[in-house]
Amino acid sequence: MSIIDGKQIAKDLRQSIKSQVDNLNRAPGLAVILVGDDPASAVYVRNKDNACKEVGFYSEKIDKPADITQEELLSEIKRLNTDDRIDGILVQLPLPNHLDTNLVIETISPEKDVDGFHSENIGKLMQNKPYLRPCTPKGVMTMLATIGVDIVGKDCVVVGASNIVGRPMAMELLNAGATVTICHSRTQDLPGKLKLADIVVVAVGIPQMIKGEWIKDGAIVIDVGINRLDSGKLVGDVDFESTKDIASWITPVPGGVGPMTIATLLENTLSSCKEKI
Ligand code: GUN
């Protein structure tokens, strides 16, 4: 078994981004909006802001109260849509229930939608004419490219059908030439389906749900989950101990997909900036 070192791959990617920024005549700009004070979201937003500083981006961290009105949030996004210093706008999800998440995403200019969540960007990904691509699935594709796997014709199983990870992940793998099965909470015989897969990507948010005995010998296992156990330990959606000696490659948690998501956000912001200058 080999570990896919997401931390190192992300570090190399940030280094490459930094050297490209040094050759631009202005810094790429990212605005990150955090609504409310969910502690996990606050950590993610702080990490994104710090990553921007590391690679020489201009960054705006915008904190809004949990009771912000829909109109106020949309007008903040519209202001950023027309701000020439800003190449990327990210609204941290989930949003408080009184806000319409879909309307918020659709208000972000597709050219600045560095999360790749706008229907126009998702539509382009589905047509295999991608523009800005969702960060986590794109980061997983970078990891697969880095270990040198040939995806064409491979049997892939994606577990989880969310808009943020599962669905765009399946589309990325399809675009790369794989045969893709999307499994979810109502899938019958998940172990039987996993047993046929050359590449497994899991994003369900259930700690250690996927067992090693369900995995085909030599499969590549990508774990997108980050869950904190009552003991305080961080674990993925895959039971690492039972899977590590069956998989040929596996991502650890932490230090796997997580760092790739943020590095890919920087990559998207850089390409959005390059489109404009
Ligand atoms: N919440 C969890 N993951 C993400 C992400 O990739 N982007 C945003 N905006 N919010 C998230």
mmCIF file of N, CA and C in Angstrom, residues 107-207:
data_model
loop_
_atom_site.group_PDB
_atom_site.id
_atom_site.type_symbol
_atom_site.label_atom_id
_atom_site.label_comp_id
_atom_site.label_asym_id
_atom_site.label_seq_id
_atom_site.Cartn_x
_atom_site.Cartn_y
_atom_site.Cartn_z
ATOM 1 N N THR A 107 -26.203 34.118 -7.899
ATOM 2 C CA THR A 107 -25.930 35.562 -7.967
ATOM 3 C C THR A 107 -24.441 35.843 -8.194
ATOM 4 N N ILE A 108 -23.589 34.888 -7.825
ATOM 5 C CA ILE A 108 -22.151 35.052 -8.074
ATOM 6 C C ILE A 108 -21.930 35.001 -9.582
ATOM 7 N N SER A 109 -21.170 35.970 -10.101
ATOM 8 C CA SER A 109 -20.851 35.960 -11.527
ATOM 9 C C SER A 109 -20.151 34.641 -11.876
ATOM 10 N N PRO A 110 -20.601 33.915 -12.922
ATOM 11 C CA PRO A 110 -19.965 32.634 -13.267
ATOM 12 C C PRO A 110 -18.463 32.765 -13.496
ATOM 13 N N GLU A 111 -18.002 33.946 -13.944
ATOM 14 C CA GLU A 111 -16.561 34.166 -14.169
ATOM 15 C C GLU A 111 -15.786 34.262 -12.863
ATOM 16 N N LYS A 112 -16.483 34.543 -11.743
ATOM 17 C CA LYS A 112 -15.814 34.648 -10.440
ATOM 18 C C LYS A 112 -16.182 33.503 -9.511
ATOM 19 N N ASP A 113 -16.907 32.528 -10.040
ATOM 20 C CA ASP A 113 -17.416 31.402 -9.239
ATOM 21 C C ASP A 113 -16.317 30.345 -9.070
ATOM 22 N N VAL A 114 -15.328 30.653 -8.218
ATOM 23 C CA VAL A 114 -14.163 29.767 -8.068
ATOM 24 C C VAL A 114 -14.487 28.456 -7.345
ATOM 25 N N ASP A 115 -15.691 28.356 -6.747
ATOM 26 C CA ASP A 115 -16.162 27.076 -6.205
ATOM 27 C C ASP A 115 -16.677 26.164 -7.324
ATOM 28 N N GLY A 116 -17.017 26.765 -8.475
ATOM 29 C CA GLY A 116 -17.578 25.979 -9.584
ATOM 30 C C GLY A 116 -18.972 25.453 -9.318
ATOM 31 N N PHE A 117 -19.741 26.153 -8.456
ATOM 32 C CA PHE A 117 -21.074 25.666 -8.074
ATOM 33 C C PHE A 117 -22.200 26.283 -8.905
ATOM 34 N N HIS A 118 -21.933 27.394 -9.604
ATOM 35 C CA HIS A 118 -22.977 28.044 -10.405
ATOM 36 C C HIS A 118 -23.473 27.086 -11.485
ATOM 37 N N SER A 119 -24.789 27.135 -11.773
ATOM 38 C CA SER A 119 -25.373 26.182 -12.739
ATOM 39 C C SER A 119 -24.662 26.255 -14.096
ATOM 40 N N GLU A 120 -24.171 27.452 -14.461
ATOM 41 C CA GLU A 120 -23.464 27.589 -15.737
ATOM 42 C C GLU A 120 -22.157 26.781 -15.734
ATOM 43 N N ASN A 121 -21.437 26.829 -14.620
ATOM 44 C CA ASN A 121 -20.176 26.078 -14.532
ATOM 45 C C ASN A 121 -20.418 24.569 -14.402
ATOM 46 N N ILE A 122 -21.441 24.190 -13.638
ATOM 47 C CA ILE A 122 -21.790 22.756 -13.532
ATOM 48 C C ILE A 122 -22.238 22.244 -14.902
ATOM 49 N N GLY A 123 -23.025 23.072 -15.610
ATOM 50 C CA GLY A 123 -23.489 22.683 -16.950
ATOM 51 C C GLY A 123 -22.325 22.467 -17.906
ATOM 52 N N LYS A 124 -21.342 23.352 -17.844
ATOM 53 C CA LYS A 124 -20.161 23.212 -18.715
ATOM 54 C C LYS A 124 -19.384 21.947 -18.377
ATOM 55 N N LEU A 125 -19.273 21.635 -17.080
ATOM 56 C CA LEU A 125 -18.591 20.399 -16.674
ATOM 57 C C LEU A 125 -19.335 19.188 -17.242
ATOM 58 N N MET A 126 -20.671 19.225 -17.180
ATOM 59 C CA MET A 126 -21.478 18.109 -17.700
ATOM 60 C C MET A 126 -21.340 17.953 -19.200
ATOM 61 N N GLN A 127 -21.114 19.064 -19.901
ATOM 62 C CA GLN A 127 -20.932 19.012 -21.358
ATOM 63 C C GLN A 127 -19.493 18.673 -21.744
ATOM 64 N N ASN A 128 -18.663 18.396 -20.746
ATOM 65 C CA ASN A 128 -17.238 18.156 -20.965
ATOM 66 C C ASN A 128 -16.562 19.334 -21.667
ATOM 67 N N LYS A 129 -17.052 20.560 -21.318
ATOM 68 C CA LYS A 129 -16.396 21.796 -21.751
ATOM 69 C C LYS A 129 -16.166 22.627 -20.507
ATOM 70 N N PRO A 130 -15.374 22.127 -19.547
ATOM 71 C CA PRO A 130 -15.324 22.768 -18.231
ATOM 72 C C PRO A 130 -14.698 24.158 -18.261
ATOM 73 N N TYR A 131 -15.202 25.021 -17.377
ATOM 74 C CA TYR A 131 -14.600 26.342 -17.148
ATOM 75 C C TYR A 131 -14.077 26.311 -15.715
ATOM 76 N N LEU A 132 -14.761 26.909 -14.735
ATOM 77 C CA LEU A 132 -14.320 26.765 -13.343
ATOM 78 C C LEU A 132 -14.920 25.478 -12.770
ATOM 79 N N ARG A 133 -14.043 24.598 -12.239
ATOM 80 C CA ARG A 133 -14.468 23.262 -11.793
ATOM 81 C C ARG A 133 -14.463 23.177 -10.264
ATOM 82 N N PRO A 134 -15.484 22.531 -9.673
ATOM 83 C CA PRO A 134 -15.531 22.409 -8.209
ATOM 84 C C PRO A 134 -14.195 21.902 -7.637
ATOM 85 N N CYS A 135 -13.767 22.534 -6.525
ATOM 86 C CA CYS A 135 -12.390 22.377 -6.029
ATOM 87 C C CYS A 135 -12.056 20.969 -5.551
ATOM 88 N N THR A 136 -12.946 20.352 -4.776
ATOM 89 C CA THR A 136 -12.585 19.045 -4.208
ATOM 90 C C THR A 136 -12.447 17.987 -5.302
ATOM 91 N N PRO A 137 -13.439 17.832 -6.196
ATOM 92 C CA PRO A 137 -13.268 16.850 -7.275
ATOM 93 C C PRO A 137 -12.065 17.149 -8.171
ATOM 94 N N LYS A 138 -11.839 18.440 -8.470
ATOM 95 C CA LYS A 138 -10.682 18.785 -9.306
ATOM 96 C C LYS A 138 -9.383 18.442 -8.577
ATOM 97 N N GLY A 139 -9.350 18.676 -7.282
ATOM 98 C CA GLY A 139 -8.175 18.334 -6.477
ATOM 99 C C GLY A 139 -7.917 16.834 -6.464
ATOM 100 N N VAL A 140 -8.992 16.044 -6.431
ATOM 101 C CA VAL A 140 -8.846 14.581 -6.490
ATOM 102 C C VAL A 140 -8.254 14.174 -7.842
ATOM 103 N N MET A 141 -8.698 14.820 -8.917
ATOM 104 C CA MET A 141 -8.150 14.500 -10.252
ATOM 105 C C MET A 141 -6.652 14.841 -10.302
ATOM 106 N N THR A 142 -6.253 15.930 -9.648
ATOM 107 C CA THR A 142 -4.829 16.287 -9.587
ATOM 108 C C THR A 142 -4.036 15.211 -8.837
ATOM 109 N N MET A 143 -4.617 14.701 -7.750
ATOM 110 C CA MET A 143 -3.947 13.620 -6.990
ATOM 111 C C MET A 143 -3.781 12.377 -7.852
ATOM 112 N N LEU A 144 -4.839 12.012 -8.582
ATOM 113 C CA LEU A 144 -4.774 10.812 -9.432
ATOM 114 C C LEU A 144 -3.728 11.007 -10.532
ATOM 115 N N ALA A 145 -3.660 12.211 -11.080
ATOM 116 C CA ALA A 145 -2.654 12.490 -12.118
ATOM 117 C C ALA A 145 -1.248 12.405 -11.529
ATOM 118 N N THR A 146 -1.096 12.875 -10.294
ATOM 119 C CA THR A 146 0.231 12.897 -9.670
ATOM 120 C C THR A 146 0.766 11.489 -9.414
ATOM 121 N N ILE A 147 -0.118 10.541 -9.052
ATOM 122 C CA ILE A 147 0.364 9.166 -8.843
ATOM 123 C C ILE A 147 0.461 8.408 -10.174
ATOM 124 N N GLY A 148 0.036 9.064 -11.254
ATOM 125 C CA GLY A 148 0.254 8.506 -12.593
ATOM 126 C C GLY A 148 -0.728 7.419 -12.998
ATOM 127 N N VAL A 149 -1.946 7.475 -12.475
ATOM 128 C CA VAL A 149 -2.929 6.443 -12.837
ATOM 129 C C VAL A 149 -3.600 6.784 -14.167
ATOM 130 N N ASP A 150 -3.762 5.766 -15.009
ATOM 131 C CA ASP A 150 -4.481 5.937 -16.276
ATOM 132 C C ASP A 150 -5.961 5.645 -16.015
ATOM 133 N N ILE A 151 -6.805 6.672 -16.109
ATOM 134 C CA ILE A 151 -8.209 6.546 -15.722
ATOM 135 C C ILE A 151 -9.071 5.949 -16.846
ATOM 136 N N VAL A 152 -8.592 6.051 -18.070
ATOM 137 C CA VAL A 152 -9.406 5.620 -19.227
ATOM 138 C C VAL A 152 -9.845 4.159 -19.071
ATOM 139 N N GLY A 153 -11.153 3.926 -19.135
ATOM 140 C CA GLY A 153 -11.703 2.568 -19.074
ATOM 141 C C GLY A 153 -11.818 1.980 -17.683
ATOM 142 N N LYS A 154 -11.333 2.700 -16.674
ATOM 143 C CA LYS A 154 -11.381 2.158 -15.309
ATOM 144 C C LYS A 154 -12.822 2.149 -14.767
ATOM 145 N N ASP A 155 -13.119 1.179 -13.906
ATOM 146 C CA ASP A 155 -14.403 1.147 -13.203
ATOM 147 C C ASP A 155 -14.270 1.956 -11.928
ATOM 148 N N CYS A 156 -15.059 3.027 -11.832
ATOM 149 C CA CYS A 156 -14.988 3.914 -10.666
ATOM 150 C C CYS A 156 -16.317 3.898 -9.925
ATOM 151 N N VAL A 157 -16.249 3.888 -8.616
ATOM 152 C CA VAL A 157 -17.450 4.054 -7.797
ATOM 153 C C VAL A 157 -17.277 5.303 -6.947
ATOM 154 N N VAL A 158 -18.245 6.227 -7.066
ATOM 155 C CA VAL A 158 -18.295 7.412 -6.217
ATOM 156 C C VAL A 158 -19.383 7.156 -5.188
ATOM 157 N N VAL A 159 -19.057 7.249 -3.903
ATOM 158 C CA VAL A 159 -20.062 7.051 -2.860
ATOM 159 C C VAL A 159 -20.416 8.424 -2.310
ATOM 160 N N GLY A 160 -21.677 8.841 -2.531
ATOM 161 C CA GLY A 160 -22.123 10.182 -2.153
ATOM 162 C C GLY A 160 -22.540 10.935 -3.402
ATOM 163 N N ALA A 161 -23.682 11.601 -3.353
ATOM 164 C CA ALA A 161 -24.223 12.261 -4.545
ATOM 165 C C ALA A 161 -24.505 13.741 -4.286
ATOM 166 N N SER A 162 -23.652 14.384 -3.467
ATOM 167 C CA SER A 162 -23.864 15.806 -3.163
ATOM 168 C C SER A 162 -23.493 16.683 -4.358
ATOM 169 N N ASN A 163 -24.026 17.918 -4.341
ATOM 170 C CA ASN A 163 -23.674 18.877 -5.394
ATOM 171 C C ASN A 163 -22.225 19.334 -5.274
ATOM 172 N N ILE A 164 -21.682 19.330 -4.061
ATOM 173 C CA ILE A 164 -20.330 19.849 -3.829
ATOM 174 C C ILE A 164 -19.269 18.830 -4.228
ATOM 175 N N VAL A 165 -19.504 17.550 -3.946
ATOM 176 C CA VAL A 165 -18.466 16.552 -4.218
ATOM 177 C C VAL A 165 -18.943 15.417 -5.137
ATOM 178 N N GLY A 166 -19.912 14.627 -4.705
ATOM 179 C CA GLY A 166 -20.236 13.378 -5.410
ATOM 180 C C GLY A 166 -20.579 13.562 -6.880
ATOM 181 N N ARG A 167 -21.520 14.464 -7.174
ATOM 182 C CA ARG A 167 -21.966 14.620 -8.567
ATOM 183 C C ARG A 167 -20.851 15.168 -9.469
ATOM 184 N N PRO A 168 -20.218 16.296 -9.092
ATOM 185 C CA PRO A 168 -19.123 16.753 -9.960
ATOM 186 C C PRO A 168 -17.953 15.767 -10.027
ATOM 187 N N MET A 169 -17.705 15.014 -8.948
ATOM 188 C CA MET A 169 -16.630 14.005 -8.967
ATOM 189 C C MET A 169 -16.913 12.945 -10.031
ATOM 190 N N ALA A 170 -18.168 12.480 -10.070
ATOM 191 C CA ALA A 170 -18.556 11.472 -11.070
ATOM 192 C C ALA A 170 -18.344 12.020 -12.478
ATOM 193 N N MET A 171 -18.675 13.299 -12.664
ATOM 194 C CA MET A 171 -18.540 13.915 -13.993
ATOM 195 C C MET A 171 -17.072 14.071 -14.382
ATOM 196 N N GLU A 172 -16.226 14.430 -13.440
ATOM 197 C CA GLU A 172 -14.778 14.519 -13.699
ATOM 198 C C GLU A 172 -14.237 13.164 -14.178
ATOM 199 N N LEU A 173 -14.623 12.101 -13.475
ATOM 200 C CA LEU A 173 -14.117 10.761 -13.822
ATOM 201 C C LEU A 173 -14.651 10.327 -15.179
ATOM 202 N N LEU A 174 -15.934 10.633 -15.447
ATOM 203 C CA LEU A 174 -16.521 10.324 -16.762
ATOM 204 C C LEU A 174 -15.773 11.074 -17.864
ATOM 205 N N ASN A 175 -15.520 12.374 -17.628
ATOM 206 C CA ASN A 175 -14.800 13.187 -18.616
ATOM 207 C C ASN A 175 -13.393 12.647 -18.875
ATOM 208 N N ALA A 176 -12.828 11.969 -17.868
ATOM 209 C CA ALA A 176 -11.481 11.406 -18.013
ATOM 210 C C ALA A 176 -11.505 10.007 -18.624
ATOM 211 N N GLY A 177 -12.701 9.514 -18.972
ATOM 212 C CA GLY A 177 -12.772 8.238 -19.699
ATOM 213 C C GLY A 177 -13.113 7.026 -18.865
ATOM 214 N N ALA A 178 -13.511 7.241 -17.597
ATOM 215 C CA ALA A 178 -13.864 6.112 -16.726
ATOM 216 C C ALA A 178 -15.315 5.685 -16.941
ATOM 217 N N THR A 179 -15.635 4.491 -16.463
ATOM 218 C CA THR A 179 -17.025 4.028 -16.333
ATOM 219 C C THR A 179 -17.402 4.267 -14.879
ATOM 220 N N VAL A 180 -18.459 5.070 -14.661
ATOM 221 C CA VAL A 180 -18.710 5.583 -13.311
ATOM 222 C C VAL A 180 -20.050 5.117 -12.754
ATOM 223 N N THR A 181 -20.035 4.651 -11.518
ATOM 224 C CA THR A 181 -21.260 4.327 -10.776
ATOM 225 C C THR A 181 -21.344 5.277 -9.587
ATOM 226 N N ILE A 182 -22.500 5.927 -9.427
ATOM 227 C CA ILE A 182 -22.703 6.804 -8.264
ATOM 228 C C ILE A 182 -23.573 6.064 -7.252
ATOM 229 N N CYS A 183 -23.055 5.866 -6.055
ATOM 230 C CA CYS A 183 -23.808 5.199 -4.992
ATOM 231 C C CYS A 183 -24.205 6.228 -3.940
ATOM 232 N N HIS A 184 -25.260 5.928 -3.194
ATOM 233 C CA HIS A 184 -25.768 6.881 -2.204
ATOM 234 C C HIS A 184 -26.491 6.121 -1.105
ATOM 235 N N SER A 185 -27.185 6.862 -0.229
ATOM 236 C CA SER A 185 -27.732 6.224 0.980
ATOM 237 C C SER A 185 -28.767 5.151 0.669
ATOM 238 N N ARG A 186 -29.377 5.186 -0.519
ATOM 239 C CA ARG A 186 -30.390 4.176 -0.821
ATOM 240 C C ARG A 186 -29.909 3.122 -1.819
ATOM 241 N N THR A 187 -28.616 3.116 -2.080
ATOM 242 C CA THR A 187 -28.031 2.109 -2.979
ATOM 243 C C THR A 187 -28.154 0.713 -2.364
ATOM 244 N N GLN A 188 -28.532 -0.271 -3.203
ATOM 245 C CA GLN A 188 -28.585 -1.663 -2.746
ATOM 246 C C GLN A 188 -27.212 -2.305 -2.931
ATOM 247 N N ASP A 189 -26.818 -3.101 -1.980
ATOM 248 C CA ASP A 189 -25.568 -3.872 -2.037
ATOM 249 C C ASP A 189 -24.345 -3.000 -2.371
ATOM 250 N N LEU A 190 -24.128 -2.001 -1.555
ATOM 251 C CA LEU A 190 -22.938 -1.147 -1.735
ATOM 252 C C LEU A 190 -21.639 -1.973 -1.712
ATOM 253 N N PRO A 191 -21.478 -2.927 -0.769
ATOM 254 C CA PRO A 191 -20.225 -3.711 -0.778
ATOM 255 C C PRO A 191 -19.999 -4.424 -2.107
ATOM 256 N N GLY A 192 -21.074 -4.989 -2.695
ATOM 257 C CA GLY A 192 -20.947 -5.703 -3.974
ATOM 258 C C GLY A 192 -20.505 -4.768 -5.091
ATOM 259 N N LYS A 193 -20.995 -3.541 -5.075
ATOM 260 C CA LYS A 193 -20.618 -2.577 -6.116
ATOM 261 C C LYS A 193 -19.181 -2.106 -5.919
ATOM 262 N N LEU A 194 -18.813 -1.871 -4.664
ATOM 263 C CA LEU A 194 -17.441 -1.433 -4.390
ATOM 264 C C LEU A 194 -16.421 -2.493 -4.802
ATOM 265 N N LYS A 195 -16.791 -3.761 -4.636
ATOM 266 C CA LYS A 195 -15.864 -4.870 -4.895
ATOM 267 C C LYS A 195 -15.417 -4.901 -6.362
ATOM 268 N N LEU A 196 -16.172 -4.256 -7.259
ATOM 269 C CA LEU A 196 -15.842 -4.254 -8.692
ATOM 270 C C LEU A 196 -15.008 -3.030 -9.084
ATOM 271 N N ALA A 197 -14.783 -2.120 -8.139
ATOM 272 C CA ALA A 197 -14.221 -0.811 -8.507
ATOM 273 C C ALA A 197 -12.698 -0.779 -8.476
ATOM 274 N N ASP A 198 -12.095 -0.213 -9.559
ATOM 275 C CA ASP A 198 -10.656 0.048 -9.601
ATOM 276 C C ASP A 198 -10.306 1.313 -8.816
ATOM 277 N N ILE A 199 -11.234 2.280 -8.845
ATOM 278 C CA ILE A 199 -11.029 3.553 -8.133
ATOM 279 C C ILE A 199 -12.304 3.845 -7.336
ATOM 280 N N VAL A 200 -12.148 4.129 -6.049
ATOM 281 C CA VAL A 200 -13.278 4.433 -5.168
ATOM 282 C C VAL A 200 -13.068 5.835 -4.608
ATOM 283 N N VAL A 201 -14.096 6.688 -4.709
ATOM 284 C CA VAL A 201 -14.050 8.011 -4.071
ATOM 285 C C VAL A 201 -15.231 8.092 -3.111
ATOM 286 N N VAL A 202 -14.954 8.381 -1.845
ATOM 287 C CA VAL A 202 -16.006 8.368 -0.828
ATOM 288 C C VAL A 202 -16.198 9.759 -0.240
ATOM 289 N N ALA A 203 -17.442 10.240 -0.267
ATOM 290 C CA ALA A 203 -17.779 11.541 0.331
ATOM 291 C C ALA A 203 -19.185 11.450 0.900
ATOM 292 N N VAL A 204 -19.298 10.825 2.080
ATOM 293 C CA VAL A 204 -20.620 10.624 2.686
ATOM 294 C C VAL A 204 -20.764 11.286 4.053
ATOM 295 N N GLY A 205 -19.644 11.559 4.728
ATOM 296 C CA GLY A 205 -19.729 12.186 6.051
ATOM 297 C C GLY A 205 -20.114 11.225 7.159
ATOM 298 N N ILE A 206 -19.844 9.936 6.977
ATOM 299 C CA ILE A 206 -20.105 8.946 8.040
ATOM 300 C C ILE A 206 -18.767 8.312 8.429
ATOM 301 N N PRO A 207 -18.330 8.530 9.686
ATOM 302 C CA PRO A 207 -16.976 8.086 10.053
ATOM 303 C C PRO A 207 -16.748 6.589 9.841
#
